Amino acid sequence: MASGVKPRVKVPKTAAAGSAITIKTLISHKMESGRRKDKEGNFIPRSIINRFTCEFNGQSVIDVTMEPAISTNPFFEFDATVPEAGEFKFTWYDDDGDVYEAVKAVAMA
Amino acid sequence: MNNKLLKSTLGTLAIAAAMTVGSSAVFAGADLDKKLVINGETEIVTRTAAPAHLDGALDEIFSGWIFRKDETQTAQMDDFDNPGMIFVDIAQDAWNKVDGSEGKSCASCHGAAEESMAGVKATYPKWNEAAGEVRSIDMEVNNCRTTRMGADAWKLTGGKMTAMNALITLQSRGMPVNVAIDGPAQSMWERGKEMYYTKTGQLEMSCANCHEDNYDLHIRADHLSQGQTNGFPVYRLKNAKLNGVHARFKGCVRDTRAQTYKPGSEDFLALELYVASRGNGLSVEGPSIRN
């Protein structure tokens, strides 16, 4: 169980139908690569978030495979076109099986 | 204001750890007039007249923000882009969490940090009359934990403590640093001042050699600031975590190739008080972003 993991998301509360909005996401995670060694010279086991997805009303917006070279506290910024009012659902998948979720609603301006 | 700051969250851009363009012939020349406004609403004083006790040493004082790269400066203007705010959120959870034998959390006595901690950071370290000593915020946190909550003391340089310090600091953001240097705190302040000007290590350097005599110049690839502490705790891009002021002091002293003082020691507390007083008049800025 990775400790101190906290997802956060910034999505505009309202958007015009069909317009593109900028979404920023961040999750605190140590993203241990599995290539580092501890003081005794043993490898520290890999522990990263390996996948990040964003869905809008059940439709996939972005689906990212993450690799060990990605830095600690991964940050994603992307644009999404919003056709209607609805909900963005963000999901992060941890190596240890944990799943972290955040949900943000967008209303029509 | 603070409620909003806590709710609006933040982000990290490791990419912003851009490489310093490194030629020793490059003169730094920071834009000393650049303005820092956080979230479009909190104006930060990053340049002001030096406090009276620096008469003859410095005319003006500058926040370390002034000396950082454009990308780093920009990231600090929006709390979502400020990775230091992650740790504030984590500390907010700890603030509300009951810990120890007395069944209390920070919030049990102090209520909402936004109200009870407003202005606290600006005056610390300061004299604690009941304890008869100068105390840092970290010492007060541990005092609360051990005597009121019946919980274990946190490690002074540990992540939990630095995060809690950041949460408390945030409540004073934008307020001028105003630590007392007279009265019962004066002897500690004098001790810190003596340390600041004493050359240490194989390189025989004092704090003043870099941060007073040569700020805004490059020391190899590093752009020297005045070493102000108004932005602490700082999220450093080099280690991707929040750093407390004692941990930073340790790094500096080590770089003079000296045996360092211990973080949490009375020596560093004296230095913390003195260096904080050199920033009297700058805004509390933490958690800030530095390289």
mmCIF file of C-alpha atoms in Angstrom:
data_model
loop_
_atom_site.group_PDB
_atom_site.id
_atom_site.type_symbol
_atom_site.label_atom_id
_atom_site.label_comp_id
_atom_site.label_asym_id
_atom_site.label_seq_id
_atom_site.Cartn_x
_atom_site.Cartn_y
_atom_site.Cartn_z
ATOM 1 C CA MET A 1 0.000 0.000 0.000
ATOM 2 C CA ALA A 2 1.597 3.193 -1.146
ATOM 3 C CA SER A 3 1.266 5.867 1.508
ATOM 4 C CA GLY A 4 0.391 9.530 1.150
ATOM 5 C CA VAL A 5 -1.385 9.095 -2.178
ATOM 6 C CA LYS A 6 -3.789 11.915 -2.871
ATOM 7 C CA PRO A 7 -5.320 12.655 -6.266
ATOM 8 C CA ARG A 8 -6.389 16.113 -7.273
ATOM 9 C CA VAL A 9 -8.030 17.504 -10.354
ATOM 10 C CA LYS A 10 -8.758 20.931 -11.772
ATOM 11 C CA VAL A 11 -11.701 21.122 -14.165
ATOM 12 C CA PRO A 12 -13.734 24.239 -15.031
ATOM 13 C CA LYS A 13 -17.147 24.125 -13.365
ATOM 14 C CA THR A 14 -18.910 25.228 -16.534
ATOM 15 C CA ALA A 15 -18.197 25.024 -20.262
ATOM 16 C CA ALA A 16 -19.957 25.974 -23.519
ATOM 17 C CA ALA A 17 -21.312 22.970 -25.431
ATOM 18 C CA GLY A 18 -18.733 21.699 -27.917
ATOM 19 C CA SER A 19 -15.921 23.777 -26.490
ATOM 20 C CA ALA A 20 -12.520 22.476 -25.451
ATOM 21 C CA ILE A 21 -11.530 22.863 -21.817
ATOM 22 C CA THR A 22 -8.177 22.384 -20.142
ATOM 23 C CA ILE A 23 -7.956 19.750 -17.455
ATOM 24 C CA LYS A 24 -5.097 19.425 -15.008
ATOM 25 C CA THR A 25 -4.538 16.410 -12.796
ATOM 26 C CA LEU A 26 -1.978 15.555 -10.204
ATOM 27 C CA ILE A 27 -1.498 12.645 -7.886
ATOM 28 C CA SER A 28 1.010 12.449 -5.086
ATOM 29 C CA HIS A 29 2.938 9.210 -5.421
ATOM 30 C CA LYS A 30 6.553 8.283 -4.868
ATOM 31 C CA MET A 31 6.786 6.384 -8.209
ATOM 32 C CA GLU A 32 9.556 4.075 -7.058
ATOM 33 C CA SER A 33 11.175 2.925 -10.282
ATOM 34 C CA GLY A 34 12.489 -0.442 -9.113
ATOM 35 C CA ARG A 35 15.972 0.469 -10.307
ATOM 36 C CA ARG A 36 17.186 2.184 -7.152
ATOM 37 C CA LYS A 37 19.119 0.391 -4.449
ATOM 38 C CA ASP A 38 18.866 0.726 -0.705
ATOM 39 C CA LYS A 39 21.812 1.067 1.677
ATOM 40 C CA GLU A 40 22.471 -2.680 1.611
ATOM 41 C CA GLY A 41 22.639 -2.692 -2.174
ATOM 42 C CA ASN A 42 19.319 -4.454 -2.706
ATOM 43 C CA PHE A 43 16.879 -3.197 -5.305
ATOM 44 C CA ILE A 44 13.941 -1.273 -3.865
ATOM 45 C CA PRO A 45 10.861 -2.957 -5.374
ATOM 46 C CA ARG A 46 9.061 -1.109 -8.114
ATOM 47 C CA SER A 47 5.931 0.706 -6.963
ATOM 48 C CA ILE A 48 4.388 3.055 -9.489
ATOM 49 C CA ILE A 49 1.046 4.086 -10.864
ATOM 50 C CA ASN A 50 0.968 2.190 -14.147
ATOM 51 C CA ARG A 51 -2.171 3.548 -15.772
ATOM 52 C CA PHE A 52 -4.197 6.742 -15.780
ATOM 53 C CA THR A 53 -7.564 7.131 -17.444
ATOM 54 C CA CYS A 54 -10.133 9.857 -17.866
ATOM 55 C CA GLU A 55 -13.714 9.214 -18.927
ATOM 56 C CA PHE A 56 -16.525 11.618 -19.710
ATOM 57 C CA ASN A 57 -20.014 10.168 -19.169
ATOM 58 C CA GLY A 58 -18.535 6.701 -19.645
ATOM 59 C CA GLN A 59 -16.692 7.591 -22.865
ATOM 60 C CA SER A 60 -12.902 7.351 -22.859
ATOM 61 C CA VAL A 61 -11.120 10.689 -23.108
ATOM 62 C CA ILE A 62 -7.576 9.602 -22.417
ATOM 63 C CA ASP A 63 -5.919 6.337 -21.395
ATOM 64 C CA VAL A 64 -2.262 6.487 -20.476
ATOM 65 C CA THR A 65 0.182 3.686 -19.788
ATOM 66 C CA MET A 66 2.797 4.897 -17.343
ATOM 67 C CA GLU A 67 6.336 3.607 -17.105
ATOM 68 C CA PRO A 68 8.910 3.620 -14.294
ATOM 69 C CA ALA A 69 10.804 6.597 -15.737
ATOM 70 C CA ILE A 70 7.920 8.931 -14.926
ATOM 71 C CA SER A 71 8.762 11.257 -12.095
ATOM 72 C CA THR A 72 7.295 11.395 -8.631
ATOM 73 C CA ASN A 73 3.894 13.109 -8.241
ATOM 74 C CA PRO A 74 2.825 12.683 -11.895
ATOM 75 C CA PHE A 75 1.029 15.632 -13.460
ATOM 76 C CA PHE A 76 -1.146 15.511 -16.582
ATOM 77 C CA GLU A 77 -2.589 18.435 -18.453
ATOM 78 C CA PHE A 78 -4.803 17.906 -21.500
ATOM 79 C CA ASP A 79 -7.713 19.425 -23.381
ATOM 80 C CA ALA A 80 -11.096 17.767 -23.765
ATOM 81 C CA THR A 81 -14.118 18.750 -25.843
ATOM 82 C CA VAL A 82 -17.311 18.821 -23.816
ATOM 83 C CA PRO A 83 -20.406 18.055 -25.922
ATOM 84 C CA GLU A 84 -22.891 18.138 -23.038
ATOM 85 C CA ALA A 85 -23.180 18.496 -19.287
ATOM 86 C CA GLY A 86 -21.779 15.548 -17.425
ATOM 87 C CA GLU A 87 -19.107 14.047 -15.288
ATOM 88 C CA PHE A 88 -15.417 13.515 -15.737
ATOM 89 C CA LYS A 89 -14.120 10.447 -13.966
ATOM 90 C CA PHE A 90 -10.402 10.114 -13.350
ATOM 91 C CA THR A 91 -8.809 6.827 -12.351
ATOM 92 C CA TRP A 92 -5.248 5.960 -11.362
ATOM 93 C CA TYR A 93 -4.124 2.306 -11.133
ATOM 94 C CA ASP A 94 -1.356 1.453 -8.677
ATOM 95 C CA ASP A 95 1.059 -1.481 -9.062
ATOM 96 C CA ASP A 96 -0.164 -2.796 -5.731
ATOM 97 C CA GLY A 97 -3.723 -3.096 -7.009
ATOM 98 C CA ASP A 98 -5.037 0.074 -5.410
ATOM 99 C CA VAL A 99 -7.263 2.273 -7.528
ATOM 100 C CA TYR A 100 -7.623 5.981 -6.830
ATOM 101 C CA GLU A 101 -10.575 7.902 -8.231
ATOM 102 C CA ALA A 102 -11.760 11.455 -8.578
ATOM 103 C CA VAL A 103 -14.955 12.779 -10.145
ATOM 104 C CA LYS A 104 -15.727 16.285 -11.381
ATOM 105 C CA ALA A 105 -19.020 17.534 -12.813
ATOM 106 C CA VAL A 106 -19.194 20.070 -15.623
ATOM 107 C CA ALA A 107 -22.337 22.135 -16.252
ATOM 108 C CA MET A 108 -23.245 23.877 -19.495
ATOM 109 C CA ALA A 109 -22.494 27.583 -19.552
ATOM 110 C CA MET B 1 -9.089 33.645 1.019
ATOM 111 C CA ASN B 2 -7.444 30.696 2.669
ATOM 112 C CA ASN B 3 -10.403 28.401 2.337
ATOM 113 C CA LYS B 4 -10.317 28.927 -1.342
ATOM 114 C CA LEU B 5 -6.598 28.352 -1.479
ATOM 115 C CA LEU B 6 -6.930 25.014 0.204
ATOM 116 C CA LYS B 7 -9.725 23.857 -2.007
ATOM 117 C CA SER B 8 -8.115 24.867 -5.229
ATOM 118 C CA THR B 9 -5.530 22.245 -5.706
ATOM 119 C CA LEU B 10 -2.246 21.972 -7.485
ATOM 120 C CA GLY B 11 0.103 20.278 -9.796
ATOM 121 C CA THR B 12 3.648 19.400 -10.456
ATOM 122 C CA LEU B 13 5.770 19.947 -13.478
ATOM 123 C CA ALA B 14 8.974 18.069 -13.116
ATOM 124 C CA ILE B 15 9.787 19.302 -16.588
ATOM 125 C CA ALA B 16 10.157 22.742 -15.078
ATOM 126 C CA ALA B 17 13.404 21.519 -13.568
ATOM 127 C CA ALA B 18 15.065 22.993 -16.612
ATOM 128 C CA MET B 19 18.787 22.831 -16.823
ATOM 129 C CA THR B 20 20.618 25.943 -15.874
ATOM 130 C CA VAL B 21 22.444 27.446 -18.787
ATOM 131 C CA GLY B 22 25.871 27.132 -17.367
ATOM 132 C CA SER B 23 28.719 29.312 -18.407
ATOM 133 C CA SER B 24 30.692 30.934 -15.666
ATOM 134 C CA ALA B 25 30.831 34.084 -17.766
ATOM 135 C CA VAL B 26 27.062 34.560 -17.545
ATOM 136 C CA PHE B 27 26.077 37.291 -15.165
ATOM 137 C CA ALA B 28 22.825 36.580 -13.485
ATOM 138 C CA GLY B 29 20.996 39.876 -13.325
ATOM 139 C CA ALA B 30 17.569 38.812 -12.136
ATOM 140 C CA ASP B 31 14.576 40.999 -12.930
ATOM 141 C CA LEU B 32 14.320 42.577 -9.507
ATOM 142 C CA ASP B 33 11.000 44.246 -10.261
ATOM 143 C CA LYS B 34 9.104 41.129 -11.240
ATOM 144 C CA LYS B 35 5.811 40.774 -9.393
ATOM 145 C CA LEU B 36 4.489 37.643 -7.746
ATOM 146 C CA VAL B 37 0.715 37.291 -7.457
ATOM 147 C CA ILE B 38 -0.580 33.892 -6.375
ATOM 148 C CA ASN B 39 -3.881 32.605 -7.802
ATOM 149 C CA GLY B 40 -4.439 36.055 -9.253
ATOM 150 C CA GLU B 41 -5.320 37.417 -5.820
ATOM 151 C CA THR B 42 -2.577 37.214 -3.200
ATOM 152 C CA GLU B 43 0.085 39.821 -3.808
ATOM 153 C CA ILE B 44 3.476 38.877 -2.434
ATOM 154 C CA VAL B 45 6.111 41.423 -1.468
ATOM 155 C CA THR B 46 9.285 40.054 -3.050
ATOM 156 C CA ARG B 47 11.333 43.260 -2.838
ATOM 157 C CA THR B 48 11.386 45.801 -0.058
ATOM 158 C CA ALA B 49 13.617 47.981 2.096
ATOM 159 C CA ALA B 50 15.904 46.082 4.440
ATOM 160 C CA PRO B 51 14.997 46.066 8.151
ATOM 161 C CA ALA B 52 16.879 48.555 10.339
ATOM 162 C CA HIS B 53 19.200 45.964 11.849
ATOM 163 C CA LEU B 54 20.721 45.335 8.401
ATOM 164 C CA ASP B 55 21.875 48.928 8.180
ATOM 165 C CA GLY B 56 25.244 48.956 6.461
ATOM 166 C CA ALA B 57 24.868 45.366 5.224
ATOM 167 C CA LEU B 58 21.961 45.453 2.768
ATOM 168 C CA ASP B 59 19.772 48.260 1.461
ATOM 169 C CA GLU B 60 17.098 46.077 -0.029
ATOM 170 C CA ILE B 61 15.904 42.552 0.587
ATOM 171 C CA PHE B 62 14.577 40.142 -2.031
ATOM 172 C CA SER B 63 12.644 36.919 -1.866
ATOM 173 C CA GLY B 64 14.451 33.933 -3.368
ATOM 174 C CA TRP B 65 11.605 33.775 -5.906
ATOM 175 C CA ILE B 66 13.177 36.754 -7.720
ATOM 176 C CA PHE B 67 16.271 34.731 -8.543
ATOM 177 C CA ARG B 68 14.612 31.648 -9.968
ATOM 178 C CA LYS B 69 13.954 30.775 -13.625
ATOM 179 C CA ASP B 70 10.814 31.993 -15.369
ATOM 180 C CA GLU B 71 9.252 28.513 -15.405
ATOM 181 C CA THR B 72 9.775 28.049 -11.683
ATOM 182 C CA GLN B 73 8.435 31.506 -10.967
ATOM 183 C CA THR B 74 5.336 30.897 -13.067
ATOM 184 C CA ALA B 75 4.574 27.555 -11.418
ATOM 185 C CA GLN B 76 4.282 29.341 -8.102
ATOM 186 C CA MET B 77 1.619 31.722 -9.379
ATOM 187 C CA ASP B 78 -1.077 29.034 -9.399
ATOM 188 C CA ASP B 79 -1.576 26.723 -6.458
ATOM 189 C CA PHE B 80 -2.593 23.855 -8.724
ATOM 190 C CA ASP B 81 0.799 24.045 -10.392
ATOM 191 C CA ASN B 82 2.593 24.288 -7.040
ATOM 192 C CA PRO B 83 3.569 20.762 -5.991
ATOM 193 C CA GLY B 84 4.175 22.001 -2.446
ATOM 194 C CA MET B 85 0.409 22.224 -2.053
ATOM 195 C CA ILE B 86 0.108 18.436 -2.207
ATOM 196 C CA PHE B 87 1.735 18.326 1.170
ATOM 197 C CA VAL B 88 -0.579 20.994 2.509
ATOM 198 C CA ASP B 89 -3.513 18.750 1.611
ATOM 199 C CA ILE B 90 -1.873 15.808 3.326
ATOM 200 C CA ALA B 91 -1.246 17.945 6.419
ATOM 201 C CA GLN B 92 -4.868 19.076 6.398
ATOM 202 C CA ASP B 93 -5.890 15.449 6.836
ATOM 203 C CA ALA B 94 -3.391 15.093 9.678
ATOM 204 C CA TRP B 95 -4.753 18.298 11.249
ATOM 205 C CA ASN B 96 -8.192 16.730 11.550
ATOM 206 C CA LYS B 97 -7.024 13.257 12.518
ATOM 207 C CA VAL B 98 -7.195 12.159 16.142
ATOM 208 C CA ASP B 99 -3.851 10.832 17.343
ATOM 209 C CA GLY B 100 -2.422 9.826 20.715
ATOM 210 C CA SER B 101 -3.803 8.801 24.074
ATOM 211 C CA GLU B 102 -5.907 11.910 24.736
ATOM 212 C CA GLY B 103 -8.228 11.394 21.776
ATOM 213 C CA LYS B 104 -7.466 14.768 20.285
ATOM 214 C CA SER B 105 -6.528 16.146 16.890
ATOM 215 C CA CYS B 106 -5.015 19.551 16.131
ATOM 216 C CA ALA B 107 -8.526 20.668 15.250
ATOM 217 C CA SER B 108 -9.900 19.674 18.680
ATOM 218 C CA CYS B 109 -8.174 22.675 20.249
ATOM 219 C CA HIS B 110 -7.330 24.914 17.304
ATOM 220 C CA GLY B 111 -10.448 24.532 15.159
ATOM 221 C CA ALA B 112 -9.985 25.512 11.549
ATOM 222 C CA ALA B 113 -6.352 26.174 10.664
ATOM 223 C CA GLU B 114 -7.492 28.970 8.345
ATOM 224 C CA GLU B 115 -8.537 30.995 11.368
ATOM 225 C CA SER B 116 -6.448 29.844 14.305
ATOM 226 C CA MET B 117 -3.140 29.766 12.428
ATOM 227 C CA ALA B 118 -3.534 33.029 10.497
ATOM 228 C CA GLY B 119 -0.499 35.207 11.108
ATOM 229 C CA VAL B 120 1.342 32.621 13.193
ATOM 230 C CA LYS B 121 4.169 31.890 10.775
ATOM 231 C CA ALA B 122 5.003 35.554 10.299
ATOM 232 C CA THR B 123 6.257 35.901 13.871
ATOM 233 C CA TYR B 124 8.123 32.621 14.335
ATOM 234 C CA PRO B 125 10.603 31.629 15.722
ATOM 235 C CA LYS B 126 9.604 33.502 18.831
ATOM 236 C CA TRP B 127 9.965 33.609 22.591
ATOM 237 C CA ASN B 128 7.629 31.314 24.505
ATOM 238 C CA GLU B 129 7.145 32.869 27.926
ATOM 239 C CA ALA B 130 5.766 29.760 29.626
ATOM 240 C CA ALA B 131 8.578 27.555 28.352
ATOM 241 C CA GLY B 132 11.243 30.216 28.859
ATOM 242 C CA GLU B 133 12.827 29.579 25.471
ATOM 243 C CA VAL B 134 12.717 30.572 21.826
ATOM 244 C CA ARG B 135 10.634 28.137 19.870
ATOM 245 C CA SER B 136 10.098 27.314 16.227
ATOM 246 C CA ILE B 137 6.727 26.267 14.852
ATOM 247 C CA ASP B 138 7.997 22.700 14.619
ATOM 248 C CA MET B 139 8.837 22.715 18.324
ATOM 249 C CA GLU B 140 5.349 24.000 19.137
ATOM 250 C CA VAL B 141 3.765 21.288 17.017
ATOM 251 C CA ASN B 142 5.712 18.606 18.840
ATOM 252 C CA ASN B 143 4.907 20.190 22.183
ATOM 253 C CA CYS B 144 1.212 19.968 21.345
ATOM 254 C CA ARG B 145 1.593 16.386 20.212
ATOM 255 C CA THR B 146 3.426 15.172 23.289
ATOM 256 C CA THR B 147 1.835 17.189 26.085
ATOM 257 C CA ARG B 148 -1.722 17.797 24.882
ATOM 258 C CA MET B 149 -2.415 14.913 22.521
ATOM 259 C CA GLY B 150 -0.358 12.210 24.171
ATOM 260 C CA ALA B 151 1.081 11.331 20.782
ATOM 261 C CA ASP B 152 4.628 10.654 19.631
ATOM 262 C CA ALA B 153 6.759 13.602 18.639
ATOM 263 C CA TRP B 154 7.348 13.876 14.905
ATOM 264 C CA LYS B 155 10.856 13.874 13.525
ATOM 265 C CA LEU B 156 11.745 17.528 13.044
ATOM 266 C CA THR B 157 13.001 17.115 9.496
ATOM 267 C CA GLY B 158 10.460 14.435 8.556
ATOM 268 C CA GLY B 159 7.793 14.730 5.904
ATOM 269 C CA LYS B 160 4.884 14.942 8.346
ATOM 270 C CA MET B 161 6.408 17.856 10.218
ATOM 271 C CA THR B 162 7.411 19.758 7.104
ATOM 272 C CA ALA B 163 3.934 19.284 5.651
ATOM 273 C CA MET B 164 2.284 20.531 8.852
ATOM 274 C CA ASN B 165 4.623 23.496 8.849
ATOM 275 C CA ALA B 166 3.490 24.212 5.278
ATOM 276 C CA LEU B 167 -0.175 24.081 6.262
ATOM 277 C CA ILE B 168 0.449 26.530 9.102
ATOM 278 C CA THR B 169 2.613 28.734 6.881
ATOM 279 C CA LEU B 170 -0.049 28.909 4.204
ATOM 280 C CA GLN B 171 -2.423 30.633 6.627
ATOM 281 C CA SER B 172 -0.021 33.594 6.814
ATOM 282 C CA ARG B 173 0.721 33.835 3.128
ATOM 283 C CA GLY B 174 0.956 37.434 1.983
ATOM 284 C CA MET B 175 1.511 38.790 5.493
ATOM 285 C CA PRO B 176 4.820 40.493 6.239
ATOM 286 C CA VAL B 177 7.483 38.549 8.098
ATOM 287 C CA ASN B 178 7.818 40.206 11.484
ATOM 288 C CA VAL B 179 9.928 38.267 13.974
ATOM 289 C CA ALA B 180 10.945 39.951 17.226
ATOM 290 C CA ILE B 181 14.677 40.351 17.727
ATOM 291 C CA ASP B 182 14.646 42.231 21.014
ATOM 292 C CA GLY B 183 13.490 41.377 24.517
ATOM 293 C CA PRO B 184 14.025 37.818 25.702
ATOM 294 C CA ALA B 185 14.758 36.585 22.152
ATOM 295 C CA GLN B 186 17.717 38.918 21.753
ATOM 296 C CA SER B 187 20.429 36.599 23.020
ATOM 297 C CA MET B 188 19.369 33.852 20.599
ATOM 298 C CA TRP B 189 19.241 36.418 17.811
ATOM 299 C CA GLU B 190 22.785 37.596 18.606
ATOM 300 C CA ARG B 191 23.944 34.003 18.586
ATOM 301 C CA GLY B 192 22.374 33.479 15.169
ATOM 302 C CA LYS B 193 23.951 36.657 13.867
ATOM 303 C CA GLU B 194 27.358 35.522 15.023
ATOM 304 C CA MET B 195 26.864 32.219 13.206
ATOM 305 C CA TYR B 196 25.767 34.013 10.041
ATOM 306 C CA TYR B 197 29.009 35.942 9.821
ATOM 307 C CA THR B 198 31.366 33.210 11.031
ATOM 308 C CA LYS B 199 33.382 31.432 8.349
ATOM 309 C CA THR B 200 33.089 27.662 8.565
ATOM 310 C CA GLY B 201 34.436 24.590 6.848
ATOM 311 C CA GLN B 202 37.433 23.865 4.671
ATOM 312 C CA LEU B 203 36.208 26.476 2.216
ATOM 313 C CA GLU B 204 36.098 29.074 4.985
ATOM 314 C CA MET B 205 32.805 30.576 3.964
ATOM 315 C CA SER B 206 30.159 32.289 6.030
ATOM 316 C CA CYS B 207 26.497 32.610 5.102
ATOM 317 C CA ALA B 208 27.209 36.261 4.309
ATOM 318 C CA ASN B 209 29.919 35.447 1.761
ATOM 319 C CA CYS B 210 27.310 34.078 -0.622
ATOM 320 C CA HIS B 211 24.008 35.562 0.438
ATOM 321 C CA GLU B 212 25.041 39.086 1.373
ATOM 322 C CA ASP B 213 28.211 39.803 -0.614
ATOM 323 C CA ASN B 214 27.401 37.943 -3.819
ATOM 324 C CA TYR B 215 23.664 37.480 -4.223
ATOM 325 C CA ASP B 216 22.340 37.728 -7.795
ATOM 326 C CA LEU B 217 25.632 36.333 -9.116
ATOM 327 C CA HIS B 218 26.290 32.790 -10.241
ATOM 328 C CA ILE B 219 28.272 30.395 -8.114
ATOM 329 C CA ARG B 220 29.109 28.020 -10.936
ATOM 330 C CA ALA B 221 25.648 27.056 -12.261
ATOM 331 C CA ASP B 222 23.760 28.257 -9.240
ATOM 332 C CA HIS B 223 22.088 31.656 -9.130
ATOM 333 C CA LEU B 224 22.644 32.964 -5.621
ATOM 334 C CA SER B 225 19.749 34.437 -3.699
ATOM 335 C CA GLN B 226 19.886 36.371 -0.475
ATOM 336 C CA GLY B 227 19.108 33.174 1.386
ATOM 337 C CA GLN B 228 15.821 34.517 2.700
ATOM 338 C CA THR B 229 13.535 32.091 4.496
ATOM 339 C CA ASN B 230 10.179 33.760 3.811
ATOM 340 C CA GLY B 231 9.362 31.084 1.205
ATOM 341 C CA PHE B 232 9.901 28.087 3.485
ATOM 342 C CA PRO B 233 8.957 25.306 3.501
ATOM 343 C CA VAL B 234 10.104 25.090 -0.123
ATOM 344 C CA TYR B 235 9.302 22.444 -2.685
ATOM 345 C CA ARG B 236 12.651 21.799 -4.327
ATOM 346 C CA LEU B 237 12.638 20.496 -7.867
ATOM 347 C CA LYS B 238 15.887 18.681 -7.174
ATOM 348 C CA ASN B 239 14.382 16.351 -4.580
ATOM 349 C CA ALA B 240 10.657 16.618 -5.355
ATOM 350 C CA LYS B 241 9.594 17.234 -1.776
ATOM 351 C CA LEU B 242 9.058 19.950 0.762
ATOM 352 C CA ASN B 243 12.199 21.066 2.579
ATOM 353 C CA GLY B 244 12.311 22.743 5.959
ATOM 354 C CA VAL B 245 14.642 25.552 6.798
ATOM 355 C CA HIS B 246 16.954 23.478 9.024
ATOM 356 C CA ALA B 247 17.412 20.872 6.297
ATOM 357 C CA ARG B 248 18.361 23.679 3.926
ATOM 358 C CA PHE B 249 20.822 25.155 6.428
ATOM 359 C CA LYS B 250 22.413 21.741 6.738
ATOM 360 C CA GLY B 251 22.934 21.587 2.976
ATOM 361 C CA CYS B 252 24.525 25.015 2.938
ATOM 362 C CA VAL B 253 26.878 24.320 5.857
ATOM 363 C CA ARG B 254 27.830 20.980 4.321
ATOM 364 C CA ASP B 255 28.720 22.776 1.094
ATOM 365 C CA THR B 256 31.320 24.801 2.968
ATOM 366 C CA ARG B 257 32.801 21.382 3.818
ATOM 367 C CA ALA B 258 32.093 21.787 7.500
ATOM 368 C CA GLN B 259 30.615 19.401 10.024
ATOM 369 C CA THR B 260 27.032 20.592 10.099
ATOM 370 C CA TYR B 261 24.886 21.372 13.077
ATOM 371 C CA LYS B 262 21.996 19.048 13.690
ATOM 372 C CA PRO B 263 18.600 20.004 12.273
ATOM 373 C CA GLY B 264 16.420 20.804 15.265
ATOM 374 C CA SER B 265 19.416 21.874 17.333
ATOM 375 C CA GLU B 266 19.563 25.099 19.297
ATOM 376 C CA ASP B 267 22.305 26.323 16.955
ATOM 377 C CA PHE B 268 20.102 26.076 13.896
ATOM 378 C CA LEU B 269 17.193 27.547 15.852
ATOM 379 C CA ALA B 270 19.308 30.626 16.570
ATOM 380 C CA LEU B 271 20.250 30.823 12.904
ATOM 381 C CA GLU B 272 16.614 30.338 11.874
ATOM 382 C CA LEU B 273 15.596 33.261 14.052
ATOM 383 C CA TYR B 274 18.359 35.501 12.733
ATOM 384 C CA VAL B 275 17.836 34.663 9.066
ATOM 385 C CA ALA B 276 14.067 35.108 9.447
ATOM 386 C CA SER B 277 14.702 38.575 10.889
ATOM 387 C CA ARG B 278 16.736 39.484 7.799
ATOM 388 C CA GLY B 279 13.499 39.002 5.875
ATOM 389 C CA ASN B 280 11.341 41.207 8.099
ATOM 390 C CA GLY B 281 9.114 43.050 5.639
ATOM 391 C CA LEU B 282 8.974 40.413 2.900
ATOM 392 C CA SER B 283 5.732 38.461 2.583
ATOM 393 C CA VAL B 284 5.363 34.992 3.962
ATOM 394 C CA GLU B 285 5.390 33.025 0.713
ATOM 395 C CA GLY B 286 5.490 29.334 1.602
ATOM 396 C CA PRO B 287 5.083 26.761 0.428
ATOM 397 C CA SER B 288 7.174 28.057 -2.437
ATOM 398 C CA ILE B 289 8.994 26.409 -5.340
ATOM 399 C CA ARG B 290 12.742 26.562 -5.743
ATOM 400 C CA ASN B 291 15.348 24.645 -7.725
#
